Coordinates of C-alpha atoms in Angstrom, one line a residue:
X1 CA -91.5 -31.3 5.0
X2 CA -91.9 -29.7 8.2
X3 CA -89.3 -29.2 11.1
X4 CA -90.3 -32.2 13.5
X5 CA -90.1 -34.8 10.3
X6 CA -86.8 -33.5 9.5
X7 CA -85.4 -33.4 12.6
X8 CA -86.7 -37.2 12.9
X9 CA -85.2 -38.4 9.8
X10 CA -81.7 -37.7 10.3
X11 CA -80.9 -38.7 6.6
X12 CA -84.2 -37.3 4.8
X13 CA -82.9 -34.1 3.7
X14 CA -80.4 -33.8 1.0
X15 CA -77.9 -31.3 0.4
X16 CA -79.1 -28.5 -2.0
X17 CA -77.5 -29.6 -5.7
X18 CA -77.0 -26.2 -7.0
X19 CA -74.9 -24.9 -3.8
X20 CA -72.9 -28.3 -3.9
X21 CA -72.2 -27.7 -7.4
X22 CA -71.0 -23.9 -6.7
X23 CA -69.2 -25.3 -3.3
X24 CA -67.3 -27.6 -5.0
X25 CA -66.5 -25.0 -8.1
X26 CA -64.7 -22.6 -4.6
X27 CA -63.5 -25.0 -3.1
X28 CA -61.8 -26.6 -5.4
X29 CA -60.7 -22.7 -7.1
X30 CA -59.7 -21.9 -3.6
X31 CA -57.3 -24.8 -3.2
X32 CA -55.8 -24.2 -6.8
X33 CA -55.6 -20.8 -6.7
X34 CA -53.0 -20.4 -4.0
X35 CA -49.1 -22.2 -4.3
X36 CA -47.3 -24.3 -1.7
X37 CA -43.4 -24.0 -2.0
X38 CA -41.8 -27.2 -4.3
X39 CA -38.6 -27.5 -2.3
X40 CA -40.5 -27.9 1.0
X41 CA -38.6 -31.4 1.8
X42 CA -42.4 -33.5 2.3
X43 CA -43.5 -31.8 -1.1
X44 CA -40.1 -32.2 -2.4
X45 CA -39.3 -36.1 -1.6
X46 CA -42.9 -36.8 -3.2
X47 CA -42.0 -34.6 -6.7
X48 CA -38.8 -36.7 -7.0
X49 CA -40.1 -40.2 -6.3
X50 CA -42.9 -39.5 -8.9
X51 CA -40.5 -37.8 -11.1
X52 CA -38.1 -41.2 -11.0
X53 CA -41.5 -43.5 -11.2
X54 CA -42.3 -41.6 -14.4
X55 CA -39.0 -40.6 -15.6
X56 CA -36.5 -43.9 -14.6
X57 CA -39.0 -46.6 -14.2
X58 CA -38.1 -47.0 -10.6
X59 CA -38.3 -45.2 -7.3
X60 CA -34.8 -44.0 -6.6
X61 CA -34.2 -40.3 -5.8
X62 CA -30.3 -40.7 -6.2
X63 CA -30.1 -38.1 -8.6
X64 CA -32.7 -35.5 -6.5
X65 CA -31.7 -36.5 -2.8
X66 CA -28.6 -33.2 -2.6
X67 CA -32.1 -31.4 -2.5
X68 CA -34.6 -32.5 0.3
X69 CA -33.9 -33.4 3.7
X70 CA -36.9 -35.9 4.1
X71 CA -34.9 -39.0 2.4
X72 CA -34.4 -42.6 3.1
X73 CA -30.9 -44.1 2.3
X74 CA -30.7 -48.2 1.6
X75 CA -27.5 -49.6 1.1
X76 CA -24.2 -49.0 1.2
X77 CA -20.8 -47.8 -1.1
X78 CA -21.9 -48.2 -4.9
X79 CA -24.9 -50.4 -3.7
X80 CA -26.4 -47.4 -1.8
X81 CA -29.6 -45.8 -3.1
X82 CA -31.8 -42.8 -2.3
X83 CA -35.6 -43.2 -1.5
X84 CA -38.6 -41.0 -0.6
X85 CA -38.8 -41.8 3.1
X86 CA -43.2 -41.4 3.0
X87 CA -45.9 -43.9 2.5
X88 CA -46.4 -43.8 -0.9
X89 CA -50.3 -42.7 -1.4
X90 CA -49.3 -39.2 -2.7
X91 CA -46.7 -39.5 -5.1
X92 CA -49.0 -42.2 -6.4
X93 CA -51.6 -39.9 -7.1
X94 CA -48.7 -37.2 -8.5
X95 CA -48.0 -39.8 -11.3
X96 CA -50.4 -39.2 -14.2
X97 CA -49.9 -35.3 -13.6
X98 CA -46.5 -35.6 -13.3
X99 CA -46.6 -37.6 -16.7
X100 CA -49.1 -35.3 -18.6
X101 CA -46.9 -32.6 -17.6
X102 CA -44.0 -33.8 -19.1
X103 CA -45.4 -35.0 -22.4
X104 CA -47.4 -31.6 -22.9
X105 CA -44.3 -29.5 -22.0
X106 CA -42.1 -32.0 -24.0
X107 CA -39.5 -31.3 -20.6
X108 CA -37.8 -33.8 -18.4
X109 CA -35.8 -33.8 -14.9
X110 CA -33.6 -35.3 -17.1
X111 CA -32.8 -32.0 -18.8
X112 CA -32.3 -29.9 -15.6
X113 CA -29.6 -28.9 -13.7
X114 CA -30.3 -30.4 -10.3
X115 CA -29.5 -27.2 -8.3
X116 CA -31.6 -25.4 -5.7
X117 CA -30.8 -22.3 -6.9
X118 CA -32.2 -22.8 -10.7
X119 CA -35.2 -20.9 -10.9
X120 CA -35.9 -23.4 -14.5
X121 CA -36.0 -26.3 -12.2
X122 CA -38.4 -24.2 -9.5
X123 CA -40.8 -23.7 -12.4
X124 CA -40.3 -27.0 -13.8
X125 CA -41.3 -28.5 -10.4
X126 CA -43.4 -25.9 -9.5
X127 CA -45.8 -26.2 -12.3
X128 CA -45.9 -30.1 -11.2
X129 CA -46.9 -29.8 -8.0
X130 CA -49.6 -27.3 -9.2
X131 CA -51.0 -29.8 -11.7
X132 CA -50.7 -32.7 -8.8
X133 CA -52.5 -30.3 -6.1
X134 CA -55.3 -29.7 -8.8
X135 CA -56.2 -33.3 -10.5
X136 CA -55.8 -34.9 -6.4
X137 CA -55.3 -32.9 -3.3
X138 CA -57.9 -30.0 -4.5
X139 CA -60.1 -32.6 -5.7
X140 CA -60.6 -34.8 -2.7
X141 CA -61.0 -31.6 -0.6
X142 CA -63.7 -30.1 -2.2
X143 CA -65.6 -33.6 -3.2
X144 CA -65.1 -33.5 0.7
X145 CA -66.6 -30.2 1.3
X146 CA -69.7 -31.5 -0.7
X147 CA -70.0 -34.3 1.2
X148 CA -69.9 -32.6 4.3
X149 CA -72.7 -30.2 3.4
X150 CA -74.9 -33.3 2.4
X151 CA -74.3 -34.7 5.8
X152 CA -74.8 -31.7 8.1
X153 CA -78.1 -30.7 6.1
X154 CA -79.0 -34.7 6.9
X155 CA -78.5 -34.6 10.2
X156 CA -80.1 -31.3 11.0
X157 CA -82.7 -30.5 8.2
X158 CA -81.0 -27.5 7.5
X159 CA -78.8 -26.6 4.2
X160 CA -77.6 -23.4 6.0
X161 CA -76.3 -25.9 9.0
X162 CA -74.6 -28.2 6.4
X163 CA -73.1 -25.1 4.6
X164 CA -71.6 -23.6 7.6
X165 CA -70.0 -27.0 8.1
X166 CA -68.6 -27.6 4.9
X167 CA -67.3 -23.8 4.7
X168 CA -65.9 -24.1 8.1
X169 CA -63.9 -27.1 7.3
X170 CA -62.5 -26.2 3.7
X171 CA -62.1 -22.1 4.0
X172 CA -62.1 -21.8 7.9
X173 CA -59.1 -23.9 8.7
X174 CA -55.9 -24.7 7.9
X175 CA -57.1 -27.7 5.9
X176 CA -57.4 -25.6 3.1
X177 CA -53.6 -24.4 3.2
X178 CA -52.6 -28.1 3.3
X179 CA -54.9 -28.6 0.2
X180 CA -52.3 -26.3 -2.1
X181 CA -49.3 -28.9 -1.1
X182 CA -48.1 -32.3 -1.6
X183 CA -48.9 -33.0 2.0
X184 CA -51.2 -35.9 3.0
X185 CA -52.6 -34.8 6.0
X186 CA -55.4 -32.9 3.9
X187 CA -56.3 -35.9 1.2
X188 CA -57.0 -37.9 4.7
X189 CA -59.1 -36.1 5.9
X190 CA -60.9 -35.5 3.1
X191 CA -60.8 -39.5 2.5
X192 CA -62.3 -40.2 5.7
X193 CA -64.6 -37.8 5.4
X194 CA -65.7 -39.9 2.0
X195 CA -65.8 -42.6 3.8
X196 CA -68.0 -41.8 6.6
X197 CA -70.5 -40.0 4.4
X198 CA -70.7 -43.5 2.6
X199 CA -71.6 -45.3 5.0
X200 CA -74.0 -42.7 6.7
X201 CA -75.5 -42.6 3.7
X202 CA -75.3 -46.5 2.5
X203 CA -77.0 -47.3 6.0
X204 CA -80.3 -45.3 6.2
X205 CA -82.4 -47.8 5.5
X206 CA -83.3 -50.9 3.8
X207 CA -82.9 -49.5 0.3
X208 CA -79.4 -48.1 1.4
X209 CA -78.1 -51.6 2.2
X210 CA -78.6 -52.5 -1.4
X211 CA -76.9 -50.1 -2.8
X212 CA -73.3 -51.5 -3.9
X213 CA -71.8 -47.9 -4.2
X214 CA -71.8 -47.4 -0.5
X215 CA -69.1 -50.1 0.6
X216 CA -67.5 -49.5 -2.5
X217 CA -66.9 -46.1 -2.0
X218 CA -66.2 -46.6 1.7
X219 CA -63.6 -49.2 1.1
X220 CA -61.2 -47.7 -1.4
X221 CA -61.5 -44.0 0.7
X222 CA -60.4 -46.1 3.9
X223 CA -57.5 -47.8 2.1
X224 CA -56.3 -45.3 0.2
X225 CA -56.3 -43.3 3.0
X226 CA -53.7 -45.6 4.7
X227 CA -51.7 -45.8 1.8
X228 CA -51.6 -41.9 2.0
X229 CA -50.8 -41.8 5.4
X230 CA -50.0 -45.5 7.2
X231 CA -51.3 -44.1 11.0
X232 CA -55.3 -43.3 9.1
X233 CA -55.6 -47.2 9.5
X234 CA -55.9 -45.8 13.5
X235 CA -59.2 -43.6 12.3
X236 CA -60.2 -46.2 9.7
X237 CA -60.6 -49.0 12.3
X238 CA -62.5 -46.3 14.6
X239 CA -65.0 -46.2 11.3
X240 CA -64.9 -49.6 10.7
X241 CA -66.3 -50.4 14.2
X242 CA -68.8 -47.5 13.2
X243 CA -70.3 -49.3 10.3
X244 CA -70.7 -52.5 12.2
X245 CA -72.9 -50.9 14.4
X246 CA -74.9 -48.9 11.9
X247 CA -75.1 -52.3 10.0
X248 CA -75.9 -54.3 12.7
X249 CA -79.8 -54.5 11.8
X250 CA -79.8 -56.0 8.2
X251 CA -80.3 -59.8 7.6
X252 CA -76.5 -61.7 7.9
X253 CA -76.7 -62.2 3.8
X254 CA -77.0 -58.4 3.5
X255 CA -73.8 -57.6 6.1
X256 CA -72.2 -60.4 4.6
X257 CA -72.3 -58.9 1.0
X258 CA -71.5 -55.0 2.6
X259 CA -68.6 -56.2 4.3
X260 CA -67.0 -58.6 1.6
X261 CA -67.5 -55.8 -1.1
X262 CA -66.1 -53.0 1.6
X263 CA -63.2 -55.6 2.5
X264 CA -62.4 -56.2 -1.1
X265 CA -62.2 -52.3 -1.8
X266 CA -59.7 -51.6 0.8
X267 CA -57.1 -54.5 -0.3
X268 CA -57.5 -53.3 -3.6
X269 CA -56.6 -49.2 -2.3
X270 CA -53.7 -50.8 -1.3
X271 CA -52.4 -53.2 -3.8
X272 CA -50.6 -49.7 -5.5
X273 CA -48.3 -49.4 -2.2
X274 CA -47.2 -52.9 -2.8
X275 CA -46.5 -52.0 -6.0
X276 CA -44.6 -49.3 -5.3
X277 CA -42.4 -51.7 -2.4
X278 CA -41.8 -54.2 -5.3
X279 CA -40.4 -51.6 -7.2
X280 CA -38.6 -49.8 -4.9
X281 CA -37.1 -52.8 -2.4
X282 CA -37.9 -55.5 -4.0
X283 CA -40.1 -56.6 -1.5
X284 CA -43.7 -55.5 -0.3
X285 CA -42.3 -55.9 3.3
X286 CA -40.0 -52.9 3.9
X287 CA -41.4 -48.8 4.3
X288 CA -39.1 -45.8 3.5
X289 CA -39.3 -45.1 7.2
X290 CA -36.7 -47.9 7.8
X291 CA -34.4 -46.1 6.5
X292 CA -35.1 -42.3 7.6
X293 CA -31.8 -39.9 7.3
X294 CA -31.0 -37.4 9.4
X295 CA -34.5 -37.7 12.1
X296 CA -32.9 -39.9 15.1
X297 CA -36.1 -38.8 16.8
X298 CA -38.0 -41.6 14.4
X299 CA -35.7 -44.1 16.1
X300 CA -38.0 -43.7 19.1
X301 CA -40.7 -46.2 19.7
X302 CA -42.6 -47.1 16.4
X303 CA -40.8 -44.7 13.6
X304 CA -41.2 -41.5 16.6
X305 CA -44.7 -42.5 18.0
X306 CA -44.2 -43.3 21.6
X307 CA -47.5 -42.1 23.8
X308 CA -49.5 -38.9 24.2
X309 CA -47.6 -36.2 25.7
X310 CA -49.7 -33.3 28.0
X311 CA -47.2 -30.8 26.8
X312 CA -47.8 -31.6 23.3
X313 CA -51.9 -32.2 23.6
X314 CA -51.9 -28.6 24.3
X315 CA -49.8 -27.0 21.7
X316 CA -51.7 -28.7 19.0
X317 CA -54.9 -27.4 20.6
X318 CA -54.4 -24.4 22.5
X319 CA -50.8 -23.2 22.6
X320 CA -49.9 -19.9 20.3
X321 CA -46.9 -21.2 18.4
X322 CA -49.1 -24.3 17.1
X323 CA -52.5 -24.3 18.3
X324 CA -55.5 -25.2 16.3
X325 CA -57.6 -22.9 17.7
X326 CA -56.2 -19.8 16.8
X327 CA -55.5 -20.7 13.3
X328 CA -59.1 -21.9 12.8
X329 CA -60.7 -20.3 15.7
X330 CA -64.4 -21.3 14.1
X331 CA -64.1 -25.1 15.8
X332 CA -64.5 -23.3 19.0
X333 CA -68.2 -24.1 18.2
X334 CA -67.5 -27.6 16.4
X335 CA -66.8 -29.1 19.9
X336 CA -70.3 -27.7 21.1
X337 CA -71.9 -29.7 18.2
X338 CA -70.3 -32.3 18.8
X339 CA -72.1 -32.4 22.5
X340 CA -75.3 -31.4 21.1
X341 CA -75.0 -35.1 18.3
X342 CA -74.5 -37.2 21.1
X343 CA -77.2 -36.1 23.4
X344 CA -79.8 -36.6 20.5
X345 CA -80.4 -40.5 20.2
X346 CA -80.7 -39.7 16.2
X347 CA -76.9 -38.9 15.6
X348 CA -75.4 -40.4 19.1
X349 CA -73.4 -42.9 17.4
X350 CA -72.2 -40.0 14.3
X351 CA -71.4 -38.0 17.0
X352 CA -69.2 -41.2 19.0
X353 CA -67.7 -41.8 16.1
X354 CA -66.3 -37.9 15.8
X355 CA -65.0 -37.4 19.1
X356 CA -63.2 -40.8 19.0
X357 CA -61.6 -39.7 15.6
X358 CA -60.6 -36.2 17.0
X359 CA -59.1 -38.1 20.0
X360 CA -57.1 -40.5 17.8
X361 CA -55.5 -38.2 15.6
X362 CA -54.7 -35.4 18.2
X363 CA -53.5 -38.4 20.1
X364 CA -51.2 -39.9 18.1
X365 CA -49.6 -36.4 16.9
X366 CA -49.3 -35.7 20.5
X367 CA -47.3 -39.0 20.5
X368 CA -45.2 -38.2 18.0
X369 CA -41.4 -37.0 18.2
X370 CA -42.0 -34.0 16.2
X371 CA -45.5 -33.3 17.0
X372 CA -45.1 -30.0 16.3
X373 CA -44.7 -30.8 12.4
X374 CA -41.3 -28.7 12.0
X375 CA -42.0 -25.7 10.1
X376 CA -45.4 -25.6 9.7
X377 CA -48.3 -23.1 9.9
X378 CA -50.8 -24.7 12.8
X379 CA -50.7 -28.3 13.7
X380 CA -50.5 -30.2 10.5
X381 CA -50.9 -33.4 11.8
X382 CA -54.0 -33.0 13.4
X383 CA -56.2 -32.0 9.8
X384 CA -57.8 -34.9 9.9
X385 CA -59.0 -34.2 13.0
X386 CA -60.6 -30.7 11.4
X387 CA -63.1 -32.4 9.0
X388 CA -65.1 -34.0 12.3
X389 CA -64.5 -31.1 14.3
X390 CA -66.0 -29.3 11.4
X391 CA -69.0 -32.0 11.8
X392 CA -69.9 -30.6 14.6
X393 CA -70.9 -27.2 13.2
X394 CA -73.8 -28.2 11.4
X395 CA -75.5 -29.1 14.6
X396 CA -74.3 -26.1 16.1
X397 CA -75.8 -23.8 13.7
X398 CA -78.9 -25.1 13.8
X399 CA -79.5 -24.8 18.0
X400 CA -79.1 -21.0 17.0
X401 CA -82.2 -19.4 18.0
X402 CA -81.9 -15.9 17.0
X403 CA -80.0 -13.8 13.9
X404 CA -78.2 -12.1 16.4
X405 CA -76.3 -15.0 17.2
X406 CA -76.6 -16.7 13.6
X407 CA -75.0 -13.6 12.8
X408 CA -72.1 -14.0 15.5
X409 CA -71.4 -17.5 14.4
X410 CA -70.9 -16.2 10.9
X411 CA -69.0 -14.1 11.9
X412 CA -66.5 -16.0 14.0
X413 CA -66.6 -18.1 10.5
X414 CA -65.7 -15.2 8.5
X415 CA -62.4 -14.1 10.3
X416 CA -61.2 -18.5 10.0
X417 CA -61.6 -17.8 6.2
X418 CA -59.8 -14.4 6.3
X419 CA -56.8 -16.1 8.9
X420 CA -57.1 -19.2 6.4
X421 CA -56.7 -17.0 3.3
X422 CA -53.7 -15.5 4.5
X423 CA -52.4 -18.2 5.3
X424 CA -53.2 -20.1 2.1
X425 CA -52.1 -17.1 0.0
X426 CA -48.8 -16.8 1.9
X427 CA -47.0 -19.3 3.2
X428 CA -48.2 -22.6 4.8
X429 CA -44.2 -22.9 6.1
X430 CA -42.9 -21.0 9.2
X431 CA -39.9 -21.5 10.8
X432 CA -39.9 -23.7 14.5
X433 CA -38.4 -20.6 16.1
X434 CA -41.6 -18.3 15.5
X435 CA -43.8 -17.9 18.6
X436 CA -47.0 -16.8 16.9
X437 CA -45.7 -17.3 13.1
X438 CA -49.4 -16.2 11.4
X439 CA -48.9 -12.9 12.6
X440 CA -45.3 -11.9 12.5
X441 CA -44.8 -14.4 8.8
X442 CA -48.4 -14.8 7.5
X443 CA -49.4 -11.2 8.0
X444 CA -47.1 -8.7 8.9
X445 CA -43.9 -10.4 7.1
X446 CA -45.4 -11.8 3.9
X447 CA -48.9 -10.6 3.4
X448 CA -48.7 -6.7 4.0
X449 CA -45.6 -6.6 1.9
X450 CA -47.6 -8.1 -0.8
X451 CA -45.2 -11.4 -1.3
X452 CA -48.2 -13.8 -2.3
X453 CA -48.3 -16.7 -3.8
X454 CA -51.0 -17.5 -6.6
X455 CA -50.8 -18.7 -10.1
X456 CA -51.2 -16.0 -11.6
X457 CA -48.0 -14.1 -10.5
X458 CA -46.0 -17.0 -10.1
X459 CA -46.6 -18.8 -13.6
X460 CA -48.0 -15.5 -15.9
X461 CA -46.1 -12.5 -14.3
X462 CA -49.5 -10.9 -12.9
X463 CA -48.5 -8.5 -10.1
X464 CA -49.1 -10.3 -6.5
X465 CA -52.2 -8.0 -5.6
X466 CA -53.6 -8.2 -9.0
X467 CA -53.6 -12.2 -8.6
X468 CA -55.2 -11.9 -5.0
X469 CA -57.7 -9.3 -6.1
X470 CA -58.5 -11.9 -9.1
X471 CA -59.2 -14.4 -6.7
X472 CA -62.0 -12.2 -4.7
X473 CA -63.4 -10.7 -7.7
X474 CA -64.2 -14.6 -8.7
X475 CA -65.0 -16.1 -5.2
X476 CA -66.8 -13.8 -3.1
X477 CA -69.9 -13.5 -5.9
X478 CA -69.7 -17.0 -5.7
X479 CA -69.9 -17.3 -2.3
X480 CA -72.7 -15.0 -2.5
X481 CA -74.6 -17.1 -4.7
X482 CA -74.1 -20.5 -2.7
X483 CA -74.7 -18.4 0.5
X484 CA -78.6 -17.1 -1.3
X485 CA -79.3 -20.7 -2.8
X486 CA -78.5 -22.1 0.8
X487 CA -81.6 -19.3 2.0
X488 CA -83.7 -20.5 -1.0
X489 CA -83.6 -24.0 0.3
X490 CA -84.0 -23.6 3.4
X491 CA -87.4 -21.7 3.3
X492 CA -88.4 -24.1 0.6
X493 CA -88.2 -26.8 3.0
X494 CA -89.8 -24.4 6.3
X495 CA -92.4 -24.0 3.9

């Protein structure tokens, strides 16, 4: 296939399987590899509620709440109760692991001694959250990363351009420090990253429109990404107005079918959350938001959402406490990209749809009381923004000329993934009073002094450096490998 047909077929070329296969096998290693701290309060909170789902039979985290500060309180005197104050998409997904874990250890919360200060119970949750982050959070980031590479080699004709997207996105930001926790900022992403893929992919052509597994697919990511996080219904119905457009040239029996099946999907991605109201209130009409303790700034506006503040916009993006930019400096570039889908009439609407998503989400974290996400490493609010940023840097790559500046763009790539590992092998935590907290805690404060966090030395008693070191020897031939199958592919298809 030469250049020109590629370039006019925006969906002709797939992703190359052997480098998805090995890019999903890092990624996924990558987001495993690393720990996130269980008594975090938004890791916490989740633990408990699927600890008591499993465990009780119900949601209440009476028993847990002395624990976390991220708790909703219902009720009063003997008839008060203790809840997990989150939409409940994640601790939903922390269930099955949170019950194989018990029945293959044989141990229950039951059997601890609730105390912060009980390294049993850190290890008993600890090892939880590590089997939650690896059969859910890991998994939707790297099936995300895949999907990612598929879409920037369809849109450019080049597998190097859709690697460089998908690399830049998982290893090259800070979604990948978010994918070791119970957070559900990264899962979002990555579901609306699913979901778009689906149906770029399930509207080529007239064969595409056939194909049930598109609005399928599309459906449940959308809804399940709102029950994960209930402001991705914001993003969804940015997507949503997407696929009508994409779908606006089949027959009416054809959209008909795509949009009952896609409809269907999402109301059955969210039947779980009403599940989990019955179960908790009694009543699918009341969130654990209602009844926040301790966060008076949630009482502002909609649960802390008011409107965009200029003071905020720029901390999530440029200022040096927060900003995104200098924790993943490689979507510099994605912007660029971004530019360069909407000027060409073959990815204008793609490229729409990303800038509308980056403006949504930026947008509403800049509305929020705590935009700044409390103690957190880079805007964690804003992922989701990341994985269309990331978008971006398939075109990108691809209006490179030359190797000198191929060679600068990788790397600018290369120091995000050595900031993100650092970060992702440290702490993704920092306290609000740090100015710049990835240099004075990620690198001077944690990651010189060698106080790392992988499984190795925090489950099998492996030395810190010898756990890190473990992690390279496996990931950087592997990276080599994807990185000379990507340059296979791509001169098969110049050829």
């Amino acid at each position: 296939m030469t250049a020109d047909n590629r370039m006019s077929r925006p969906d002709a070329v797939l992703g190359p399987p052997a480098v998805a296969a090995m890019l999903f096998a890092l990624v996924w290693l990558s987001c495993v590899w690393f720990g996130s701290y269980a008594f975090n309060p938004n890791n916490a909170t989740r633990l408990f509620a699927a600890l008591a789902l499993v465990e009780q039979g119900d949601a209440r985290i009476d028993r847990y709440q002395s624990l976390t500060i991220d708790k909703a309180q219902f009720g009063e005197g003997s008839a008060r109760h203790y809840y997990m104050d989150k939409a409940p998409g994640m601790t939903l997904m922390a269930v099955p692991a949170v019950w194989a874990a018990d029945r293959l250890s044989g141990a229950k919360a039951s059997d601890q001694v609730i105390d912060i200060a009980n390294p049993r119970l850190m290890k008993f949750l600890g090892i939880r959250l590590a089997a939650v982050v690896a059969s859910s959070v890991a998994l939707l980031t790297a099936c995300a990363a895949v999907l990612l590479l598929d879409l920037g080699t369809g849109i450019t004709g080049s597998p190097a351009a859709g690697l460089f997207a998908a690399l830049g996105y998982a290893l090259g930001s800070i979604v990948w420090g978010w994918s070791t926790s119970l957070f559900g900022h990264a899962p979002v992403a990555a579901l609306l990253v699913i979901a778009t893929w689906a149906i770029w992919r399930g509207t080529s052509g007239p064969r595409a429109f056939t194909r049930w597994r598109y609005p399928v697919l599309a459906g449940l990511a959308l809804g399940w990404a709102v029950a994960v996080e209930f402001q991705a219904a914001l993003s969804g119905i940015a997507i949503g107005v997407w696929a009508l457009w994409r779908t606006r040239s089949a027959v009416a029996r054809v959209r008909g079918r795509i949009y009952g099946i896609t409809v269907i999907c999402a109301g059955a991605a969210i039947v779980p959350v009403v599940a989990y109201n019955m179960i908790a209130f009694g009543t699918p009409f009341m969130l654990g938001y209602q009844g926040v303790v301790g966060f008076d700034g949630m009482n502002q506006g909609l649960f802390g959402l008011t409107y965009p503040k200029p003071v905020a916009m720029w901390g999530i993006v440029f200022g040096l406490r927060r900003g995104l930019l200098w924790v993943s400096p490689v979507l510099i570039v994605g912007g660029v990209g971004l530019a360069r889908m909407i000027r060409r009439p073959a990815t204008r609407d793609l490229g729409w749809l990303a800038v509308a998503v980056v403006a949504i989400v930026v947008s509403v974290n800049a509305s929020y009381f705590y935009w700044d996400g409390g103690a957190s490493v880079g805007p964690r609010h804003s992922v989701p923004a990341i994985a269309f940023l990331g978008l971006g840097l398939a075109p990108f790559w691809a209006s490179l000329s030359s190797d000198r500046a191929r060679y600068a763009a990788a790397a600018l790539l290369a120091v995000s993934i050595v900031i993100n590992l650092i970060i992702a092998s440290t702490d993704i935590f920092a306290a609000e009073t740090m100015a710049v907290p990835v240099w004075t805690r990620n690198f001077l404060d944690l990651f010189l002094t060698g106080k790392l966090e992988t499984l190795p030395n925090l489950f099998w008693g492996w030395n810190a450096w010898f756990g890190f070191a473990f992690y390279l020897d496996i990931a950087l031939p592997l990276l080599g490998l994807i990185v000379w199958q990507t340059q296979r592919a791509e001169r098969r298809l110049s050829e």
